[in-house]
């Protein structure tokens, strides 16, 4: 559907739209095409009159491993591409938060970096019992500007948010439910079925009441968008070509090549 890249597959299941990150061999890490498609798809879903709810998941064994080192290297070197990348990140965040349809994240495996942000930006989060969320932006010399700094303080409070963002520690499914990052921890083999059933229940509710309730609740997040998002994104953009980040990425790529 929607004439998007093969890296992002959207299929209709009655009123439910299943959105799948489709780079399983790369653990659904971002490609240029996938990142661009994620910036577009929310407006397309919002304009889909037959859609009532969305399930977002990853194909294969990961939800999304987040950043792609090839893309990171190009971002470091190409200012125009860097600006485009940041604009797409802005559209992903605003698109998900303002999409009138309820979005359920079915986190089937690791959700790292932007993968973590995609889960946090969703309205409801179901996690496979062996899945985890982690935001290692700081560890690779980046500001956590594309979701974590915006959302985590509102979800779990500033102190816990700082610990997770500073250290990039993994949050397993049960812990994620305890602290309020996720709604349910589900056996992996049942995850997609449970997410789709929940989406069908949401799609059967009175549409206007559901959409306006989402909009009302997300006004709390809109305040953060107005005060936090631009500062965080611009700080991340500057960190994308910092000597610190470049050295870390070169070290990781060099270690992988040796192996």
mmCIF file of C-alpha atoms in Angstrom:
data_model
loop_
_atom_site.group_PDB
_atom_site.id
_atom_site.type_symbol
_atom_site.label_atom_id
_atom_site.label_comp_id
_atom_site.label_asym_id
_atom_site.label_seq_id
_atom_site.Cartn_x
_atom_site.Cartn_y
_atom_site.Cartn_z
ATOM 1 C CA UNK A 1 0.000 0.000 0.000
ATOM 2 C CA UNK A 2 0.855 3.706 -0.342
ATOM 3 C CA UNK A 3 3.683 3.167 -2.895
ATOM 4 C CA UNK A 4 6.458 3.123 -0.291
ATOM 5 C CA UNK A 5 9.886 1.507 -0.314
ATOM 6 C CA UNK A 6 10.119 -2.286 0.111
ATOM 7 C CA UNK A 7 11.935 -1.481 3.375
ATOM 8 C CA UNK A 8 8.568 -0.491 4.921
ATOM 9 C CA UNK A 9 5.597 -2.733 4.150
ATOM 10 C CA UNK A 10 2.016 -1.660 4.891
ATOM 11 C CA UNK A 11 -0.798 -4.178 4.547
ATOM 12 C CA UNK A 12 -4.537 -3.883 5.211
ATOM 13 C CA UNK A 13 -6.258 -6.345 7.523
ATOM 14 C CA UNK A 14 -9.805 -5.043 7.527
ATOM 15 C CA UNK A 15 -9.628 -1.693 9.352
ATOM 16 C CA UNK A 16 -6.176 -2.452 10.774
ATOM 17 C CA UNK A 17 -3.018 -1.340 8.984
ATOM 18 C CA UNK A 18 0.014 -3.500 9.707
ATOM 19 C CA UNK A 19 3.221 -1.480 9.253
ATOM 20 C CA UNK A 20 6.349 -3.664 9.139
ATOM 21 C CA UNK A 21 9.978 -2.590 9.104
ATOM 22 C CA UNK A 22 11.367 -4.912 6.458
ATOM 23 C CA UNK A 23 15.147 -5.176 6.715
ATOM 24 C CA UNK A 24 15.314 -8.395 8.751
ATOM 25 C CA UNK A 25 18.882 -9.286 7.766
ATOM 26 C CA UNK A 26 20.023 -5.903 9.096
ATOM 27 C CA UNK A 27 17.827 -6.207 12.221
ATOM 28 C CA UNK A 28 15.639 -3.467 10.723
ATOM 29 C CA UNK A 29 18.336 -0.836 11.165
ATOM 30 C CA UNK A 30 17.571 2.348 9.277
ATOM 31 C CA UNK A 31 18.346 2.663 5.596
ATOM 32 C CA UNK A 32 17.921 5.990 3.811
ATOM 33 C CA UNK A 33 14.736 4.666 2.216
ATOM 34 C CA UNK A 34 13.307 3.302 5.470
ATOM 35 C CA UNK A 35 13.944 6.531 7.366
ATOM 36 C CA UNK A 36 12.318 8.573 4.586
ATOM 37 C CA UNK A 37 9.328 6.216 4.431
ATOM 38 C CA UNK A 38 8.802 6.449 8.192
ATOM 39 C CA UNK A 39 8.623 10.212 7.772
ATOM 40 C CA UNK A 40 5.882 9.845 5.114
ATOM 41 C CA UNK A 41 3.728 6.965 6.244
ATOM 42 C CA UNK A 42 1.874 8.639 9.124
ATOM 43 C CA UNK A 43 0.288 11.264 6.882
ATOM 44 C CA UNK A 44 -0.743 8.512 4.470
ATOM 45 C CA UNK A 45 -2.313 6.531 7.292
ATOM 46 C CA UNK A 46 -4.113 9.618 8.578
ATOM 47 C CA UNK A 47 -5.609 10.140 5.107
ATOM 48 C CA UNK A 48 -6.738 6.497 4.803
ATOM 49 C CA UNK A 49 -10.500 6.692 5.407
ATOM 50 C CA UNK A 50 -10.814 2.917 5.742
ATOM 51 C CA UNK A 51 -8.170 2.645 8.489
ATOM 52 C CA UNK A 52 -9.103 2.456 12.159
ATOM 53 C CA UNK A 53 -5.885 1.438 13.917
ATOM 54 C CA UNK A 54 -2.210 0.717 13.233
ATOM 55 C CA UNK A 55 0.155 -2.030 14.377
ATOM 56 C CA UNK A 56 3.866 -1.229 13.998
ATOM 57 C CA UNK A 57 6.394 -4.069 14.174
ATOM 58 C CA UNK A 58 9.600 -5.419 12.663
ATOM 59 C CA UNK A 59 10.072 -8.468 10.480
ATOM 60 C CA UNK A 60 12.531 -11.058 11.666
ATOM 61 C CA UNK A 61 14.038 -11.156 15.150
ATOM 62 C CA UNK A 62 14.331 -7.426 15.852
ATOM 63 C CA UNK A 63 11.938 -4.510 16.115
ATOM 64 C CA UNK A 64 14.692 -2.133 14.997
ATOM 65 C CA UNK A 65 18.404 -1.927 15.742
ATOM 66 C CA UNK A 66 18.201 1.826 15.085
ATOM 67 C CA UNK A 67 21.095 3.567 13.358
ATOM 68 C CA UNK A 68 22.972 2.272 10.337
ATOM 69 C CA UNK A 69 26.709 2.994 10.343
ATOM 70 C CA UNK A 70 26.799 3.623 6.593
ATOM 71 C CA UNK A 71 24.102 6.261 7.009
ATOM 72 C CA UNK A 72 25.876 7.689 10.064
ATOM 73 C CA UNK A 73 29.062 8.098 8.041
ATOM 74 C CA UNK A 74 27.246 9.924 5.260
ATOM 75 C CA UNK A 75 25.483 12.141 7.812
ATOM 76 C CA UNK A 76 28.876 13.084 9.242
ATOM 77 C CA UNK A 77 30.230 14.141 5.844
ATOM 78 C CA UNK A 78 27.240 15.604 3.981
ATOM 79 C CA UNK A 79 25.611 18.687 5.529
ATOM 80 C CA UNK A 80 22.603 18.635 3.186
ATOM 81 C CA UNK A 81 21.948 14.966 3.912
ATOM 82 C CA UNK A 82 22.356 15.685 7.627
ATOM 83 C CA UNK A 83 19.705 18.398 7.456
ATOM 84 C CA UNK A 84 17.391 16.068 5.533
ATOM 85 C CA UNK A 85 17.900 13.343 8.128
ATOM 86 C CA UNK A 86 16.968 15.715 10.957
ATOM 87 C CA UNK A 87 13.905 16.967 9.078
ATOM 88 C CA UNK A 88 12.778 13.365 8.576
ATOM 89 C CA UNK A 89 13.259 12.701 12.296
ATOM 90 C CA UNK A 90 11.083 15.739 13.034
ATOM 91 C CA UNK A 91 8.363 14.402 10.709
ATOM 92 C CA UNK A 92 8.521 10.935 12.262
ATOM 93 C CA UNK A 93 7.944 12.345 15.744
ATOM 94 C CA UNK A 94 5.225 14.809 14.840
ATOM 95 C CA UNK A 95 3.615 12.348 12.436
ATOM 96 C CA UNK A 96 3.257 9.622 15.041
ATOM 97 C CA UNK A 97 2.083 11.912 17.817
ATOM 98 C CA UNK A 98 -0.457 13.672 15.590
ATOM 99 C CA UNK A 99 -1.657 10.679 13.589
ATOM 100 C CA UNK A 100 -5.352 10.396 14.529
ATOM 101 C CA UNK A 101 -5.251 6.593 14.436
ATOM 102 C CA UNK A 102 -4.165 4.685 17.548
ATOM 103 C CA UNK A 103 -0.724 3.139 17.003
ATOM 104 C CA UNK A 104 0.239 -0.112 18.729
ATOM 105 C CA UNK A 105 3.912 -1.035 18.793
ATOM 106 C CA UNK A 106 4.442 -4.804 18.748
ATOM 107 C CA UNK A 107 8.059 -4.904 19.938
ATOM 108 C CA UNK A 108 9.143 -8.348 18.780
ATOM 109 C CA UNK A 109 12.847 -8.005 19.610
ATOM 110 C CA UNK A 110 15.505 -5.379 20.325
ATOM 111 C CA UNK A 111 14.289 -1.789 19.963
ATOM 112 C CA UNK A 112 17.451 0.306 19.971
ATOM 113 C CA UNK A 113 18.049 4.017 19.322
ATOM 114 C CA UNK A 114 15.434 5.180 16.841
ATOM 115 C CA UNK A 115 13.792 1.776 17.319
ATOM 116 C CA UNK A 116 13.303 2.716 20.963
ATOM 117 C CA UNK A 117 11.846 6.074 19.912
ATOM 118 C CA UNK A 118 9.379 4.399 17.538
ATOM 119 C CA UNK A 119 8.098 2.303 20.421
ATOM 120 C CA UNK A 120 7.871 5.279 22.790
ATOM 121 C CA UNK A 121 6.043 7.377 20.191
ATOM 122 C CA UNK A 122 3.344 4.721 19.837
ATOM 123 C CA UNK A 123 0.131 4.953 21.824
ATOM 124 C CA UNK A 124 0.264 1.419 23.242
ATOM 125 C CA UNK A 125 3.320 -0.830 23.538
ATOM 126 C CA UNK A 126 3.265 -4.627 23.612
ATOM 127 C CA UNK A 127 6.622 -6.338 24.048
ATOM 128 C CA UNK A 128 7.708 -9.914 23.515
ATOM 129 C CA UNK A 129 8.967 -11.301 26.805
ATOM 130 C CA UNK A 130 12.541 -11.550 25.492
ATOM 131 C CA UNK A 131 12.540 -8.114 23.823
ATOM 132 C CA UNK A 132 14.216 -5.024 25.205
ATOM 133 C CA UNK A 133 14.391 -1.275 24.675
ATOM 134 C CA UNK A 134 17.646 0.691 24.756
ATOM 135 C CA UNK A 135 18.726 4.181 23.718
ATOM 136 C CA UNK A 136 22.540 4.260 23.296
ATOM 137 C CA UNK A 137 22.776 7.650 21.583
ATOM 138 C CA UNK A 138 25.108 9.079 24.229
ATOM 139 C CA UNK A 139 27.380 6.032 24.132
ATOM 140 C CA UNK A 140 28.136 6.709 20.448
ATOM 141 C CA UNK A 141 28.588 10.439 20.969
ATOM 142 C CA UNK A 142 25.117 11.596 19.899
ATOM 143 C CA UNK A 143 22.498 13.675 21.661
ATOM 144 C CA UNK A 144 19.328 11.608 22.212
ATOM 145 C CA UNK A 145 17.302 14.134 20.257
ATOM 146 C CA UNK A 146 14.956 12.058 18.101
ATOM 147 C CA UNK A 147 12.602 10.825 20.803
ATOM 148 C CA UNK A 148 14.230 9.785 24.064
ATOM 149 C CA UNK A 149 14.849 13.229 25.544
ATOM 150 C CA UNK A 150 11.357 14.306 24.518
ATOM 151 C CA UNK A 151 9.368 11.328 25.783
ATOM 152 C CA UNK A 152 11.137 9.413 28.547
ATOM 153 C CA UNK A 153 10.963 12.188 31.188
ATOM 154 C CA UNK A 154 7.195 12.380 30.681
ATOM 155 C CA UNK A 155 6.766 8.608 30.881
ATOM 156 C CA UNK A 156 9.082 7.620 33.729
ATOM 157 C CA UNK A 157 10.266 10.889 35.276
ATOM 158 C CA UNK A 158 13.494 12.864 34.827
ATOM 159 C CA UNK A 159 15.733 10.814 37.144
ATOM 160 C CA UNK A 160 14.973 7.445 35.554
ATOM 161 C CA UNK A 161 15.034 9.011 32.093
ATOM 162 C CA UNK A 162 18.506 10.424 32.653
ATOM 163 C CA UNK A 163 19.820 7.065 33.835
ATOM 164 C CA UNK A 164 18.502 5.266 30.750
ATOM 165 C CA UNK A 165 19.634 7.968 28.329
ATOM 166 C CA UNK A 166 23.056 8.528 29.893
ATOM 167 C CA UNK A 167 23.937 4.820 30.180
ATOM 168 C CA UNK A 168 21.896 3.288 27.364
ATOM 169 C CA UNK A 169 21.021 0.292 29.542
ATOM 170 C CA UNK A 170 18.622 -2.325 28.234
ATOM 171 C CA UNK A 171 15.091 -2.355 29.639
ATOM 172 C CA UNK A 172 13.511 -5.795 29.379
ATOM 173 C CA UNK A 173 9.806 -6.350 28.795
ATOM 174 C CA UNK A 174 8.788 -6.987 32.411
ATOM 175 C CA UNK A 175 10.739 -3.968 33.659
ATOM 176 C CA UNK A 176 9.300 -1.848 30.850
ATOM 177 C CA UNK A 177 5.798 -2.717 32.028
ATOM 178 C CA UNK A 178 6.692 -1.955 35.651
ATOM 179 C CA UNK A 179 8.038 1.524 34.894
ATOM 180 C CA UNK A 180 5.314 2.419 32.392
ATOM 181 C CA UNK A 181 7.219 2.224 29.109
ATOM 182 C CA UNK A 182 5.127 -0.744 27.916
ATOM 183 C CA UNK A 183 1.559 -1.888 28.478
ATOM 184 C CA UNK A 184 2.014 -5.658 28.281
ATOM 185 C CA UNK A 185 4.715 -8.317 28.121
ATOM 186 C CA UNK A 186 3.565 -11.145 25.863
ATOM 187 C CA UNK A 187 5.052 -14.518 24.844
ATOM 188 C CA UNK A 188 6.852 -13.943 21.550
ATOM 189 C CA UNK A 189 4.739 -16.394 19.597
ATOM 190 C CA UNK A 190 1.558 -14.615 20.655
ATOM 191 C CA UNK A 191 2.737 -11.016 20.258
ATOM 192 C CA UNK A 192 1.482 -10.143 16.783
ATOM 193 C CA UNK A 193 -1.841 -11.926 17.269
ATOM 194 C CA UNK A 194 -2.438 -10.047 20.524
ATOM 195 C CA UNK A 195 -1.445 -6.728 18.956
ATOM 196 C CA UNK A 196 -3.740 -7.291 15.978
ATOM 197 C CA UNK A 197 -6.647 -8.274 18.223
ATOM 198 C CA UNK A 198 -6.110 -5.162 20.330
ATOM 199 C CA UNK A 199 -6.014 -3.061 17.147
ATOM 200 C CA UNK A 200 -9.304 -4.596 15.993
ATOM 201 C CA UNK A 201 -10.875 -3.710 19.339
ATOM 202 C CA UNK A 202 -9.682 -0.124 18.990
ATOM 203 C CA UNK A 203 -10.863 0.105 15.380
ATOM 204 C CA UNK A 204 -14.348 -1.004 16.487
ATOM 205 C CA UNK A 205 -14.712 1.902 18.935
ATOM 206 C CA UNK A 206 -16.484 5.134 17.962
ATOM 207 C CA UNK A 207 -13.846 6.706 15.740
ATOM 208 C CA UNK A 208 -14.333 10.364 16.580
ATOM 209 C CA UNK A 209 -14.368 9.787 20.334
ATOM 210 C CA UNK A 210 -11.226 7.640 20.119
ATOM 211 C CA UNK A 211 -9.323 10.082 17.907
ATOM 212 C CA UNK A 212 -10.250 13.146 19.948
ATOM 213 C CA UNK A 213 -9.280 11.353 23.161
ATOM 214 C CA UNK A 214 -5.867 10.561 21.682
ATOM 215 C CA UNK A 215 -5.507 14.180 20.616
ATOM 216 C CA UNK A 216 -6.479 15.417 24.087
ATOM 217 C CA UNK A 217 -4.039 13.128 25.885
ATOM 218 C CA UNK A 218 -1.274 14.019 23.440
ATOM 219 C CA UNK A 219 -1.674 17.720 24.214
ATOM 220 C CA UNK A 220 0.656 16.944 27.124
ATOM 221 C CA UNK A 221 3.217 15.756 24.573
ATOM 222 C CA UNK A 222 2.513 18.727 22.299
ATOM 223 C CA UNK A 223 3.775 20.994 25.073
ATOM 224 C CA UNK A 224 7.027 19.045 25.071
ATOM 225 C CA UNK A 225 7.170 19.258 21.269
ATOM 226 C CA UNK A 226 6.926 23.020 21.519
ATOM 227 C CA UNK A 227 9.648 23.383 24.144
ATOM 228 C CA UNK A 228 11.973 20.386 23.801
ATOM 229 C CA UNK A 229 11.924 18.915 20.305
ATOM 230 C CA UNK A 230 13.704 21.641 18.336
ATOM 231 C CA UNK A 231 16.434 22.149 20.920
ATOM 232 C CA UNK A 232 17.020 18.400 21.157
ATOM 233 C CA UNK A 233 17.012 17.841 17.382
ATOM 234 C CA UNK A 234 19.368 20.723 16.685
ATOM 235 C CA UNK A 235 21.721 19.499 19.408
ATOM 236 C CA UNK A 236 21.654 16.029 17.867
ATOM 237 C CA UNK A 237 22.342 17.493 14.424
ATOM 238 C CA UNK A 238 25.465 19.212 15.762
ATOM 239 C CA UNK A 239 26.628 16.030 17.498
ATOM 240 C CA UNK A 240 26.262 14.085 14.231
ATOM 241 C CA UNK A 241 29.484 15.617 12.880
ATOM 242 C CA UNK A 242 31.352 16.110 16.133
ATOM 243 C CA UNK A 243 34.917 14.714 16.397
ATOM 244 C CA UNK A 244 33.773 12.612 19.353
ATOM 245 C CA UNK A 245 31.008 10.861 17.393
ATOM 246 C CA UNK A 246 33.155 10.432 14.276
ATOM 247 C CA UNK A 247 35.941 8.785 16.296
ATOM 248 C CA UNK A 248 33.524 6.376 18.001
ATOM 249 C CA UNK A 249 31.870 5.327 14.735
ATOM 250 C CA UNK A 250 35.245 4.860 13.025
ATOM 251 C CA UNK A 251 36.361 2.678 15.944
ATOM 252 C CA UNK A 252 33.245 0.508 15.747
ATOM 253 C CA UNK A 253 33.522 0.119 11.967
ATOM 254 C CA UNK A 254 37.230 -0.704 12.262
ATOM 255 C CA UNK A 255 36.593 -3.352 14.914
ATOM 256 C CA UNK A 256 33.906 -4.958 12.751
ATOM 257 C CA UNK A 257 36.197 -5.046 9.721
ATOM 258 C CA UNK A 258 38.917 -6.778 11.748
ATOM 259 C CA UNK A 259 36.443 -9.440 12.860
#
